[in-house]
Coordinates of C-alpha atoms in Angstrom, one line a residue:
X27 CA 118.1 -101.7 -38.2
X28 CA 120.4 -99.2 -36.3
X29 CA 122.0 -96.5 -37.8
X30 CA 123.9 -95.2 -34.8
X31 CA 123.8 -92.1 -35.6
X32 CA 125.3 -90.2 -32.5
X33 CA 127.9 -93.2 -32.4
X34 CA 129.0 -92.0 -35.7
X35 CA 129.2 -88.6 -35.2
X36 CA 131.0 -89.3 -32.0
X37 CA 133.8 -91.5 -33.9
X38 CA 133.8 -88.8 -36.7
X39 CA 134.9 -85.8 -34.7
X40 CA 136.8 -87.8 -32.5
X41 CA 138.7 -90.2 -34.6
X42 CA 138.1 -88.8 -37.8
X43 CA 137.9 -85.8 -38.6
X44 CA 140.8 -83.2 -39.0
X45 CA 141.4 -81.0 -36.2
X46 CA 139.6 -77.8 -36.0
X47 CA 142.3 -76.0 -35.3
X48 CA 144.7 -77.6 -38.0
X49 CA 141.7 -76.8 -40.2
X50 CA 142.1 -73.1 -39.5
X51 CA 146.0 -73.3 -39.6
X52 CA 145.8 -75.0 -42.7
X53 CA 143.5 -71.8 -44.5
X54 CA 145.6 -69.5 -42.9
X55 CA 148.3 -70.5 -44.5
X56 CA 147.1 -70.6 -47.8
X57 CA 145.7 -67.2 -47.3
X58 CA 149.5 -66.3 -46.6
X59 CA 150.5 -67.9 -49.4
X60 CA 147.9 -66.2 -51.8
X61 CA 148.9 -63.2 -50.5
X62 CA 153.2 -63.8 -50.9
X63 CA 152.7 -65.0 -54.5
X64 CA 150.0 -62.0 -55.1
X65 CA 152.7 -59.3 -54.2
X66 CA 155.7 -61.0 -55.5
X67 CA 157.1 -59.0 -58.1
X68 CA 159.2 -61.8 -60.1
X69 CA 155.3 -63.5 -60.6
X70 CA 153.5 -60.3 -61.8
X71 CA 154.3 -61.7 -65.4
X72 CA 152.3 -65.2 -65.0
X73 CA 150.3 -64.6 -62.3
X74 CA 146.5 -65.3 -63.2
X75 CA 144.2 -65.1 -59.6
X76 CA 144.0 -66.4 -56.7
X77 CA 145.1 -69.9 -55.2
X78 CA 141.9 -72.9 -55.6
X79 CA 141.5 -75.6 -53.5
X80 CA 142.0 -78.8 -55.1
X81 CA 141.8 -82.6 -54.6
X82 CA 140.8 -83.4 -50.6
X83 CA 141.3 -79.5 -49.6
X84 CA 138.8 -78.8 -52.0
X85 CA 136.3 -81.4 -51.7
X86 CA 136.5 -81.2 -47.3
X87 CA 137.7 -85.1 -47.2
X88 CA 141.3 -84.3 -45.5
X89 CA 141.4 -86.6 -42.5
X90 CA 143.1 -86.7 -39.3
X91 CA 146.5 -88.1 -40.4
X92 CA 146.6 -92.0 -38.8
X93 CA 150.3 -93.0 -39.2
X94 CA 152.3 -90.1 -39.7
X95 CA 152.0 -86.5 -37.8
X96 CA 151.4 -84.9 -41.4
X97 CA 149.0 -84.4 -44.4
X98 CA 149.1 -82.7 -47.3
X99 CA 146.6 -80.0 -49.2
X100 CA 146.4 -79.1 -52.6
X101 CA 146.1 -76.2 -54.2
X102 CA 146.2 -74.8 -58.0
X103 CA 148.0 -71.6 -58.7
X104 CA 146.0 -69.8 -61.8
X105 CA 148.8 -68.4 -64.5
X106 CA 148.8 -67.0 -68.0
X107 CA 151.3 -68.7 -70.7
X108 CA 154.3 -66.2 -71.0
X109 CA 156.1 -66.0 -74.4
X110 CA 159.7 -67.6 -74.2
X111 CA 158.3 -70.0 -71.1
X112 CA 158.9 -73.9 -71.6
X113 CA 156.9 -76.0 -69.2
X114 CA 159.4 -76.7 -67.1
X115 CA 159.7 -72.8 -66.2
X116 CA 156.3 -72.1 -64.2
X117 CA 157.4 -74.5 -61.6
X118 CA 160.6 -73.6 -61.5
X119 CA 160.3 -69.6 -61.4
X120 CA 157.5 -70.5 -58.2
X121 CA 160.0 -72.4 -56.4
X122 CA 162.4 -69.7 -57.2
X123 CA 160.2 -67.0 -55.4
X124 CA 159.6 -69.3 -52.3
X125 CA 163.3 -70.4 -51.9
X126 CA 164.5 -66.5 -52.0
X127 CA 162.3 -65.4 -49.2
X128 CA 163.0 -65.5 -45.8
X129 CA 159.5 -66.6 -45.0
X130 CA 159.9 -69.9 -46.9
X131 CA 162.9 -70.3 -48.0
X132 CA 163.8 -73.2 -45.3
X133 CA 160.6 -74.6 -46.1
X134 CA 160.3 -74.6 -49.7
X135 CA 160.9 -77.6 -52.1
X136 CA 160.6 -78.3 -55.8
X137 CA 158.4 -81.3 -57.3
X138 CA 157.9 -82.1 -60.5
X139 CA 154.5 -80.8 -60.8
X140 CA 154.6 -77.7 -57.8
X141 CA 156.3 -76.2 -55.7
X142 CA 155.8 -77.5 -52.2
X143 CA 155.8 -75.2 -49.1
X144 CA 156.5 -77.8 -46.0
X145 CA 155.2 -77.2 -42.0
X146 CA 157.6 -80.2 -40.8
X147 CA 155.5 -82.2 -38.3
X148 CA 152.3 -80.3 -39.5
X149 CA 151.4 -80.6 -43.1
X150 CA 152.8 -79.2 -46.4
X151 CA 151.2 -77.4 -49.3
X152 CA 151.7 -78.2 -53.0
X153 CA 151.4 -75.7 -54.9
X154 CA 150.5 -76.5 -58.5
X155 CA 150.8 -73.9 -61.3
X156 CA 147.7 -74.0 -63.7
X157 CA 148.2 -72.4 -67.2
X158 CA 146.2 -71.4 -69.2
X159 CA 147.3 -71.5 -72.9
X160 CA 147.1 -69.1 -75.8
X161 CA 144.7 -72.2 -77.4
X162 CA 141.8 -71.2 -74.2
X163 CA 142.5 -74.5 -72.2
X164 CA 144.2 -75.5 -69.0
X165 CA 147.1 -77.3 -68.1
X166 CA 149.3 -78.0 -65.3
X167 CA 152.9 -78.4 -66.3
X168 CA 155.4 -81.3 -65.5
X169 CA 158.9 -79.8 -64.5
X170 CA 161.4 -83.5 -65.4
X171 CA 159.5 -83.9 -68.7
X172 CA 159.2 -80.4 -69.3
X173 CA 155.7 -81.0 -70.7
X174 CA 152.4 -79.2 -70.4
X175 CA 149.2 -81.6 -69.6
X176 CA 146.1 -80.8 -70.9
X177 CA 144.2 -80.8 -67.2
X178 CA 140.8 -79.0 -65.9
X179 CA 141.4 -80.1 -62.2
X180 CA 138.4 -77.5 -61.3
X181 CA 136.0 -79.5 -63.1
X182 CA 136.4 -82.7 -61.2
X183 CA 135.7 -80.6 -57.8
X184 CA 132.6 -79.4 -59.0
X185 CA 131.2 -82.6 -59.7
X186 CA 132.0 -83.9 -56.2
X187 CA 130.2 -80.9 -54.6
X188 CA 127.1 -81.8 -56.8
X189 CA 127.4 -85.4 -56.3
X190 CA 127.6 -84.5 -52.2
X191 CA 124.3 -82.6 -52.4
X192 CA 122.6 -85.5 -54.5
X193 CA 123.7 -87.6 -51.3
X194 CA 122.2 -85.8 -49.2
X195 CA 125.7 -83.9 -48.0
X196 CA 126.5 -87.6 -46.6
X197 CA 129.3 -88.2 -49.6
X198 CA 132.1 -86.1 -47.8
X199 CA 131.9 -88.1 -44.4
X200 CA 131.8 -91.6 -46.5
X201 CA 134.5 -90.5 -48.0
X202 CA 136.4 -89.8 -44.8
X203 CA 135.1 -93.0 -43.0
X204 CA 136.3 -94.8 -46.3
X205 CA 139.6 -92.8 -46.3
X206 CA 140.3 -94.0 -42.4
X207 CA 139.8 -97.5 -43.4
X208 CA 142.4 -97.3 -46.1
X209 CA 145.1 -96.1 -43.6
X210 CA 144.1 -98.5 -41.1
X211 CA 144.6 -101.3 -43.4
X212 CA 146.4 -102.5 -46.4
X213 CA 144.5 -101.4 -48.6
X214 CA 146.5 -98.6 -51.4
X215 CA 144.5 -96.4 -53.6
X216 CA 145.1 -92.6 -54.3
X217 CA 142.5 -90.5 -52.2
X218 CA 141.4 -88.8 -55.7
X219 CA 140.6 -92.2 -56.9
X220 CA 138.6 -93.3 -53.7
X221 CA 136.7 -90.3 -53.8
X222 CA 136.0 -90.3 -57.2
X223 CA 134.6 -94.1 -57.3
X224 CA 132.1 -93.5 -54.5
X225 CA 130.9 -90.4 -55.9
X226 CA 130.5 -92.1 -59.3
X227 CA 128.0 -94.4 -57.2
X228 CA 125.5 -92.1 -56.5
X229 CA 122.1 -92.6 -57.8
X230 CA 120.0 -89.7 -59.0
X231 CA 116.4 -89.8 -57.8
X232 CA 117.6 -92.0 -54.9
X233 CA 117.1 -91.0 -50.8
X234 CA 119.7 -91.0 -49.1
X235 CA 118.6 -90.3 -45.5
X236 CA 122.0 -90.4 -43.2
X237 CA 124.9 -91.2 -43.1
X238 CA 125.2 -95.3 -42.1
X239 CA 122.9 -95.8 -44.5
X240 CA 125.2 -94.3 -47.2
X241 CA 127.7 -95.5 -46.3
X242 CA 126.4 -99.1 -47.1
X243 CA 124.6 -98.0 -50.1
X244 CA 127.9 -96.6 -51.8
X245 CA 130.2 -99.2 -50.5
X246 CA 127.8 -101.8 -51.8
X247 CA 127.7 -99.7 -54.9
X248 CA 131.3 -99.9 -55.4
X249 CA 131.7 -103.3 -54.5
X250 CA 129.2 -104.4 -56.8
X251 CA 131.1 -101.9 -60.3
X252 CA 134.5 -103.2 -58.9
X253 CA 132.9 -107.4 -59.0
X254 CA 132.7 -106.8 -63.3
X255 CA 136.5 -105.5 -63.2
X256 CA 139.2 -107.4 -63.9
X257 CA 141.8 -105.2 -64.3
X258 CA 142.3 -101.1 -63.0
X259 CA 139.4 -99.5 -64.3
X260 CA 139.1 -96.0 -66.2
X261 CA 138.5 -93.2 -63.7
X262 CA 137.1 -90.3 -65.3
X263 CA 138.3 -86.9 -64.3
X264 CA 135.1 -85.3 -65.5
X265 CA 137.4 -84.3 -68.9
X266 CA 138.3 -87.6 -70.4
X267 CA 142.0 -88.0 -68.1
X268 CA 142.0 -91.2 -66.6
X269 CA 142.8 -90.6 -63.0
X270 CA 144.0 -94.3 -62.2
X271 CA 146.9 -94.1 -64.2
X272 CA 149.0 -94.6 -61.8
X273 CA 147.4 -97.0 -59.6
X274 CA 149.3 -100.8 -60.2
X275 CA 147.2 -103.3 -60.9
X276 CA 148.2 -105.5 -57.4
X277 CA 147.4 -102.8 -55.4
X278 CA 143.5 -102.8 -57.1
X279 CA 143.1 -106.5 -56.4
X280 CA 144.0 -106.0 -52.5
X281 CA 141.7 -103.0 -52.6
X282 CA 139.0 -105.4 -54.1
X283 CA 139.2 -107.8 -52.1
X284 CA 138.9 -105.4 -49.0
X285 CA 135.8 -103.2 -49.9
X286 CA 133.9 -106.7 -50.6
X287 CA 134.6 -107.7 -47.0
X288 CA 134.2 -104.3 -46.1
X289 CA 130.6 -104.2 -47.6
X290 CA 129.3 -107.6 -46.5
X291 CA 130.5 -106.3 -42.3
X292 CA 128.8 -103.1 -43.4
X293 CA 125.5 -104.4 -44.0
X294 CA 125.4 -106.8 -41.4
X295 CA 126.8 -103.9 -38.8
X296 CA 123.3 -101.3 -40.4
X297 CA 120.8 -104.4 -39.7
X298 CA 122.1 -105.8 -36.7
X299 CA 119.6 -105.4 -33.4
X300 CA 120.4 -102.4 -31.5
X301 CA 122.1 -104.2 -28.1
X302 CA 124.5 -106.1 -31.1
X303 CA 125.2 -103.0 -33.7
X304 CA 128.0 -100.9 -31.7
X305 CA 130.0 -104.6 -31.6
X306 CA 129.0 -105.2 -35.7
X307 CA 130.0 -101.7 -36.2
X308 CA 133.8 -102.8 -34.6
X309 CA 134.0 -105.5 -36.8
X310 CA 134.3 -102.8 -39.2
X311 CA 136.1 -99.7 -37.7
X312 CA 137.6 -101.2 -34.9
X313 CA 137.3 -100.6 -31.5
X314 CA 137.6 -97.0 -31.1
X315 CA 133.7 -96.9 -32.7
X316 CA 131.5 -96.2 -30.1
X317 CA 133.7 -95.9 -27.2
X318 CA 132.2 -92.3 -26.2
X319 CA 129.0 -93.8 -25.7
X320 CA 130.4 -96.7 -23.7
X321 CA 132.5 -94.2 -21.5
X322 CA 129.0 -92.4 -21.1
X323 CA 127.3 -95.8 -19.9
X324 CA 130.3 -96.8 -17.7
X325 CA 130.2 -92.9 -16.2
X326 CA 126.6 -93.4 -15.5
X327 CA 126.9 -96.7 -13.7
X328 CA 129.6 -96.0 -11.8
X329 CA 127.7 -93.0 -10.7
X330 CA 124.6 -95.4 -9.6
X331 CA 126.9 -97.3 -8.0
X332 CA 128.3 -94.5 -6.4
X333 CA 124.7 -93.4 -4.9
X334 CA 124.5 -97.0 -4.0
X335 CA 127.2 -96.8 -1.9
X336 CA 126.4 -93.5 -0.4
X337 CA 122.7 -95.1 0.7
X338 CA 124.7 -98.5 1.8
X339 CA 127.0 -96.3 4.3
X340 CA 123.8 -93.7 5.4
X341 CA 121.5 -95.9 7.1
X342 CA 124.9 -97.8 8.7
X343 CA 125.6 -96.6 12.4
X344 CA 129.3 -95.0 12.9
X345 CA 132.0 -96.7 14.8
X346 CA 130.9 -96.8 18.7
X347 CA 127.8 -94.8 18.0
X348 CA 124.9 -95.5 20.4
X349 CA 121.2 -94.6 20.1
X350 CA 118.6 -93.9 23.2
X351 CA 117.0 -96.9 21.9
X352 CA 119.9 -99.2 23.0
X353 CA 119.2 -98.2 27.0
X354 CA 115.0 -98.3 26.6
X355 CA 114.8 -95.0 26.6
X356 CA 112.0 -94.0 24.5
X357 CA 111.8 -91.2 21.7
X358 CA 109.0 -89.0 21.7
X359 CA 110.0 -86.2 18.8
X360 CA 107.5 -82.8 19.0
X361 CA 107.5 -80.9 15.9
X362 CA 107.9 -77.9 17.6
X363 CA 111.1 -77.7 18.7
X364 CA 114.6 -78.4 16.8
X365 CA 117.8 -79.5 17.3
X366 CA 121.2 -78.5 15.1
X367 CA 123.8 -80.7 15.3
X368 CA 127.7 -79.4 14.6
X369 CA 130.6 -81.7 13.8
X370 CA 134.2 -81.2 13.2
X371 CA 136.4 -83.8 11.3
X372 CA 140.0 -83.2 11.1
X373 CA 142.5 -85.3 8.4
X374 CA 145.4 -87.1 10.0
X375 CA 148.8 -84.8 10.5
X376 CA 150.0 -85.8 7.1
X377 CA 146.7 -84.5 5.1
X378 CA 145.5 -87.7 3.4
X379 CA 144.7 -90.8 4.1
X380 CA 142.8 -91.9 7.9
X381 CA 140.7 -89.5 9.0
X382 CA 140.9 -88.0 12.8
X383 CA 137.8 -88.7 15.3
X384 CA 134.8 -86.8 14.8
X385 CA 133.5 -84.6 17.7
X386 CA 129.6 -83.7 17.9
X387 CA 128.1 -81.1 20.0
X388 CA 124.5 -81.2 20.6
X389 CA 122.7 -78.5 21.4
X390 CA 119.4 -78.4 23.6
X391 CA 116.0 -77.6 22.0
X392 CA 115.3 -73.4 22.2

């Protein structure tokens, strides 16, 4: 068994993993947005705290975007129910705010559940307004219905963050390795859903050392629950809501069908022999796994052969040169005296290729 654990770090931060610097140009502009909606004097009258994270912002499983140049990051938008407000009203009165500034008003866009502030190329923010009602619970509103769904969106991210720590902090990267094979295949499942099945198959009082071995355990764990389904199963959103709603039914058979061939190249890849497991490993994320380590081994042997070379062409005599030994003249060295040799080499007129001759003066011993 060969976890490869460098291998996987490598392919992580490499492949992987969002961008540290979109990472930090993502928060800073939620920070901006915080603080626009905070000051905004239209949204005094519903305005409830600060922005929260939600869904992949929240939960760290945003990946580098695989085939388009954007993503997208959650976030909910805490208000109070105002007297005289239908549903259909939070949404719109946020858009409103956006859409009159000069900051965002070429950017803004209204959704049927947010407002959506849009970094074209980059990544765009949804922001979803999250009310809570006269009655003590939550809900986020839907603008084209005009209805207000009973929702407690901060609930399901807690549970993630405790089901990562059970894990051994090794959920989050599953879920992004997991997230990476969705988009590089044809597999279709909402990222929410994804993450919320693996995390459903983690095990209390179960040791979960590293990552590749993780991996297979939860993959294998949801291959095995998704074997007794037959049809989309209920997702639980950690308050009763079933989060796979809106998942079709074809689109669960194809992603069946893929995390049981998934899991079987998975466990082969973790028990392979160590000269084998990068190659089993490909079968899985394609070629692009390991190929740090490989650079690495080709940098090294080109640099052997490289010294090889050097050697080869040392103990070789120059063009023309002669040596006292080729007229029976013999050498008899004394460590007492030395001899410094100077050369000059001069590149052909044009500066590259052929070098000039090479002139040697030698001097005679002090």
């Amino acid at each position: 068994m060969t976890p490869r654990h460098n291998e996987f770090k490598d392919f992580l931060d490499d492949h992987v993993n969002l961008n540290p610097d979109r990472t930090k140009k993502l928060n800073a502009r939620v920070e901006a947005i915080n603080s626009f909606v905070n000051d905004h004097a239209d949204l005094q009258i519903c305005l409830d705290g600060d922005l929260i994270p939600q869904g992949s912002y929240a939960s760290r499983t945003i990946i580098k975007p695989q085939r388009r140049n954007d993503f997208d990051a959650d976030v909910l938008l805490p208000m109070k129910e105002v007297d005289g407000w239908e549903p259909k009203h939070y949404t719109v009165k946020l858009h409103k705010a956006f859409d009159d500034s000069a900051r965002y008003g070429d950017k803004a866009k209204l959704g049927k559940r947010c407002a959506t502030i849009d970094y074209a190329g980059d990544f765009h923010i949804d922001i979803v307004p999250f009310v809570t009602r006269a009655d003590g619970l939550t809900y986020i509103t839907h603008r084209t219905k005009n209805q207000f769904i009973l929702a407690e969106p901060t609930a399901l991210s807690s549970w993630f963050v405790g089901q990562n720590k059970a894990a051994g902090g090794h959920l989050v990267k599953t879920v992004r390795l997991m997230k990476y094979l969705r988009d590089n295949s044809s597999a279709e499942i909402p990222s929410v859903v994804l993450s919320s099945l693996l995390a459903g198959r983690v095990q209390p009082f179960t040791s979960y050392t590293d990552l590749p071995r993780t991996l297979v355990a939860l993959v294998n764990g949801l291959k095995t629950y998704l074997d007794s389904q037959f049809f989309v199963p209920f997702v639980d959103d950690q308050t009763g809501q079933n989060l796979a709603d809106r998942w079709p039914q074809s689109a669960f058979v194809t992603f069946k069908s893929r995390i049981s061939t998934w899991a079987k190249d998975m466990q082969s890849a973790l028990d392979a022999p160590a000269d084998e497991s990068v190659d089993a490993w490909r079968t899985v994320f394609g070629t692009n796994f390991g190929s740090a380590s490989t650079s690495a081994a080709v940098g090294g042997s080109r640099t052997a052969l490289s010294a090889a070379i050097a050697q080869h062409y040392a103990e070789q005599p120059a063009p023309r040169e002669q040596f006292l030994k080729h007229f029976g003249i013999p050498t008899r060295l004394d460590p007492a005296y030395t001899v410094r040799l100077v050369g000059r080499m001069s590149p052909t007129k044009s500066g590259f290729r052929r070098y000039g001759t090479v002139s040697k003066t030698v001097f005679r011993p002090d």
